Structure formats: C-alpha cells, structure tokens
C-alpha cells in the first residue's frame, strides 16, 4: 500500500489528506493528522472523492455538440481539434463584435478556475471575467472590510478562536459549511469560551450556543446597529482604541442612536433583552471574535451589513489582538491569489480597458479598475447576453461555474445562454450548464493535479501532490488556459507566459527560499500569528485609521455609515403582498454532503440526501396540511407562474413564519438538458431584478416572500 500526502479540494477548506492506494487504484482517503488546517479531520465529500473522480458519467474527452435538424448530440473530438475550433470561433467573434464581447466565467472552490479564466482573459484583452456568485459570496465582505480596515479581518483564519473568550458567529454554520473552522470553535468553547450565534435557524452550532439570536431574515443590519447603539450608549466600547485608531466615531454614534434595542426588537423579532445581553457579552469579554459568512450577504444591503459587523470588532478593540480578529499573512515571497487577481495585481489591462468592464460604472467598488477583486456581476452578464446591454456578450468560456443551477432566475439564464455564438464549458460532468455548451472540455480533479493550495484569508500555503493520473484526456484548468492561449495567434502571452503547469507552479514561489519539490516534500508552510501589526503598519485606508465612517463610500456618493434597509418584500414593507405570500423564504443553508451543485451523482452522498428539501416548521405544516416527506410547491411573487417542487422536511429549528429551501439542486438522472432544474432548483423563483445592493449588486436569496402548498 502506498500513501500519498495531498490536499483535498472538494470544498474551499483545503484539508490535508493521506491517500492510500495500491495497484488497483485508491483504497481510502484519510485526514492528515499533521496538517494545520484539519488536524486529521475529513468529511464525507473528501472520503468519497475517489468515487467522484472515477464515476462512469465523468466527461473524459473534449466534446463537440453536433446539431442536426432534429436533434443535438455530442461527438468526441481531440484536444487539438477542440482548441483549434475554439480559437477560430473566438477570433470570429472578436472581429465581428470586438474583444469585450468575449467573457470568462468561473465558479468557486474546487479548481483553479478563477485564476485560469482571469489570466486567459487578460491574455485575450477582455476585462469581462464573471463570477457566478461573488456578488452574494465573499465580495460584499471583501469590499466592506477593505473600506473599513484596508484589508480582510473576518474570513476563516481572521478569528483567533483558540485564544478567544467569546465567539460570535453570525449567519454562518461552520460545522457544516467550513467544518475545520467549526471544529476550532468547538475546541474553544470546550476551553470555556462563550458562544453567541445569530441565525434564523437553530443550526448545529446554534444548538451549542450560550445565546442564540433568531434573527428575522434580512434584518442583520438593524441587529448590528442595535448592538452598536447599546455598546456606545452604555460606554462598553474601548474608548482608548477608538480614539487612537478609528475615524468617524461621532458620526457613527449619531447613526446608531436611530437604533435603540427596543426598536430593533420590532425589526428583527429578537427580544430587546437578548440583544443587550449579546452586545454586553461580546463587548465585555477580555477577547472576542466575530465571524460571519454568506448569509448576511444574501440581501440588498450586504456591504453595509458587513460594515456594521466590521465596526463591532473595532469598537470593542478586538482588532489584531490575541483572541480577537486578526489580519492574516501568507509566507513572504509567495505569489498569492490576491497578487494575481487583487487590487495590486501583477497582471492588469490598461485602465481604459478595465473601465469598460461590464458594471464598472454601476458598481465601481466591485467592478471598477480600483476594486479590491474586480469582477463582473453575473446578473449583469446575463443581461448583456440577453439584451445586449451595455454591450453584447457573444462568446463565453465557463470554467467550474454552473450558472444554470447557481444563478438567480434560471429561465432567464437559460434563454440568455442560448443567444451566445460560442459557449464553452470546462467541467467534470454534463451539468445543466454544460448541456447548453457548444464544446465541453474535461477538467482534472484535485486527485489528478499538482498545485499550490492557498486562499487569501489563510496563514499557510500547502502543496498538493498528484495522487493519480487523470482519466483519458482530463486536463488541469491552468493547462487548458495555457494551451488555448498558444492556439490563439493574437493572445498576448506576456499575461500567460508559462509553457506548462509545472513552470507556473514554480513561478508562484520563485521569490521564496525553496523549490516546488522542497515545498511538496514539506507539505505546508505556516506563518506564525503576529498580533498588533497595525502599530507599525497602520491601516491601508485614506485616513490611515479604521474608517467607521467611510471616506471612500462618501467619495463615491454612497452613505458613509452603515444603515438598515427593510427587505423589498416583507411583512413590513409589503403587508398586502404578505397576505398572499405569507412566509419568508431563505435559501442556501449547506449540506456536509454537497458542495453547491456538486456530488449529486455519488450514490453514497445521494443515499444520505436523496431529494431537494424544504424545511418547514411543524406548526406551519399542520396549518397547511403538509405531511413529512410530502412534495410541496413553493412560489415567490416576483417570478410569476413558476413553482419549485421540494420535499417537506418538518423541523422546529426554524421559525414558523420562515421557510428554508435547499439550493443548487439538479438531478443528473433526470432527462437532459435541464436535468430537473426547472422543477427543483430554487433559483427558478429567485429574482435577479432590482432592487439590489447598491455597492455590489447582491440580491435577496434570503429574505424574500413565498407561499408553500401541498401538491
Ligand atoms: S471539508 Fe471535506 S471536502 Fe472540504 S477540503 Fe476538507 S475533506 Fe475536503
């Protein structure tokens, strides 16, 4: 039996693993007890990754869609033919519509598709790199924390859980969505740390909390402002820290006065006493951390909600201190994702070209040349494909994204994709998105690639070894970008200068004191935590301080202070509509079994979670005459004449007025090309329309109205 140390990439945790293999193939994948991220932990996705990699339905060759009069079918072609064809078609689109009409789209987590698509887009000269979901995942936090601190402070490695006396987790369920962090939190509370959880559902973590605040979906901004109010009015804030390091305290104090806890109780449904107790626990703790995730970004006020949370950290002086939220660092000399794609990226197009990025004018802090991680909002891309606004998108290469499943307003996405002259998808399986492509290119899984494993919010890098060769002709995404650039005569190879993946991997550590081979042997490299770095480095904001009142937001014409926005449809804002649609819909709670739309082919996972589920409180189910396990219909007011069918899961972890529908469902076994998306995917009834968040364009995936009924 041979053992290979590697890094699982079936979600963004990047756990160290030891893969046991013999001559017949992989026998077992175990957690690596020595790896700093997971210390031996492994989840079921990681354990079943060999089944994913060897699944018979996996795409193993480049495919070309042949369109006869009556039918469409897939034909296997060589890489050479695929890349030649794609190169010629991109050239034609460029000549006819201009380079901006070519876009690249990437998904999240499991492959280097974000880097691969961005570098190839640069080489071709188009500014249009689209993320399927950044507008509702990560970008709002990144922008908010960048505006406030000049860098990120709340993402996974930011909170110093192990040394903390109080942990406040807001809109996140790390035991399921980021289990390595969830495990750290459990260890910390066993040592005596207090746990406060803010969530509309009594999640696994909430059930272990000292205090669980069951917030009304979409009102986290009001809750944070209520806590700021109480901390300021009761003088629980760290006055010395605020005076020395923060800008705009008096303005913030004025704004927070509008949110006394009694008023916030009415907005959020959380009793006033609980709001005060949470604020007091958090502010009075010797050290406290605050961690949030995407739930608070799924509304129309995501950046300001994130800002309010970021401000709580500053007010209580829990900045970059032991047991607080710290600024993470990667090893010196390492060329990180941020160095490749962030504000000071190594490769960038002329500013005039970047100004022409779709959305640069509408969302300058998300899509403009100076954005911390510029990207095109997927909703605006779909509009450009569909309506040609602000200009037409005619060709798209989509790598690791699955927009038909994961973008809001599924029908519109499908119609828009049909209007493309060229659609290329790089993926593992024929997903509902891949089914719409002209070409499908087969991607390699983490077991089949050699790579650097990092994330901008980690304090270590790892090197993942290849465990097995890819089946047939599956390629690393970086290799696909390099080889396609070689085929396109007008591609500027300065943006993609490597000859192969090996050269690229070596380049990323060329300024470090070790070789890729040495790093591979070492496995990982950690940067020891350093505290209070701001005392020498300051804060990278215009005032050099933590900006409670943001000078940048003011300059761009936005409200410089965090504020509250009632969701556009809610019992408060649309009481008449609420009579017909009486429940608040939330989506997107994670399963440990699936990473977004992945894994539905794997029997072992599917046995555990076979069907799309909607969580309904038992009292609500009784009123609606809905039985456990029964198929129900869900409708929302903004997408007319469409319903999603899900199986009722009755559970009292949810408020009787709130319904939680699982996201990213498609059924590989159902007939293509849609594979059940038009029946079971919640995005079918989530609107992409305005109002959206003013700064980043997020939409209310959580906190819109719905009705539910027996089918
Ligand atoms: S949490 Fe699971 S899927 Fe994610 S990296 Fe770790 S083992 Fe892999």
mmCIF file of N, CA and C in Angstrom, residues 23 43 52 347 403 544 573 683:
data_model
loop_
_atom_site.group_PDB
_atom_site.id
_atom_site.type_symbol
_atom_site.label_atom_id
_atom_site.label_comp_id
_atom_site.label_asym_id
_atom_site.label_seq_id
_atom_site.Cartn_x
_atom_site.Cartn_y
_atom_site.Cartn_z
ATOM 1 N N UNK A 23 -2.149 -1.137 -6.425
ATOM 2 C CA UNK A 23 -2.075 -1.241 -7.887
ATOM 3 C C UNK A 23 -3.438 -1.100 -8.560
ATOM 4 N N UNK A 43 -14.156 15.028 5.871
ATOM 5 C CA UNK A 43 -15.619 14.917 5.783
ATOM 6 C C UNK A 43 -15.983 13.884 4.711
ATOM 7 N N UNK A 52 -16.052 10.140 -6.963
ATOM 8 C CA UNK A 52 -16.345 11.265 -7.861
ATOM 9 C C UNK A 52 -15.411 11.196 -9.081
ATOM 10 N N UNK A 347 -0.744 41.290 -13.081
ATOM 11 C CA UNK A 347 -1.124 41.396 -14.491
ATOM 12 C C UNK A 347 -2.381 42.244 -14.572
ATOM 13 N N UNK A 403 -23.852 28.195 -13.963
ATOM 14 C CA UNK A 403 -24.823 29.286 -13.812
ATOM 15 C C UNK A 403 -26.279 28.872 -13.983
ATOM 16 N N UNK A 544 -5.741 56.413 7.119
ATOM 17 C CA UNK A 544 -4.741 55.648 7.870
ATOM 18 C C UNK A 544 -5.326 55.052 9.140
ATOM 19 N N UNK A 573 -42.627 45.718 4.671
ATOM 20 C CA UNK A 573 -42.615 46.616 3.504
ATOM 21 C C UNK A 573 -43.787 46.354 2.556
ATOM 22 N N UNK A 683 -33.419 28.602 -7.556
ATOM 23 C CA UNK A 683 -33.142 29.829 -8.319
ATOM 24 C C UNK A 683 -34.175 30.089 -9.413
#
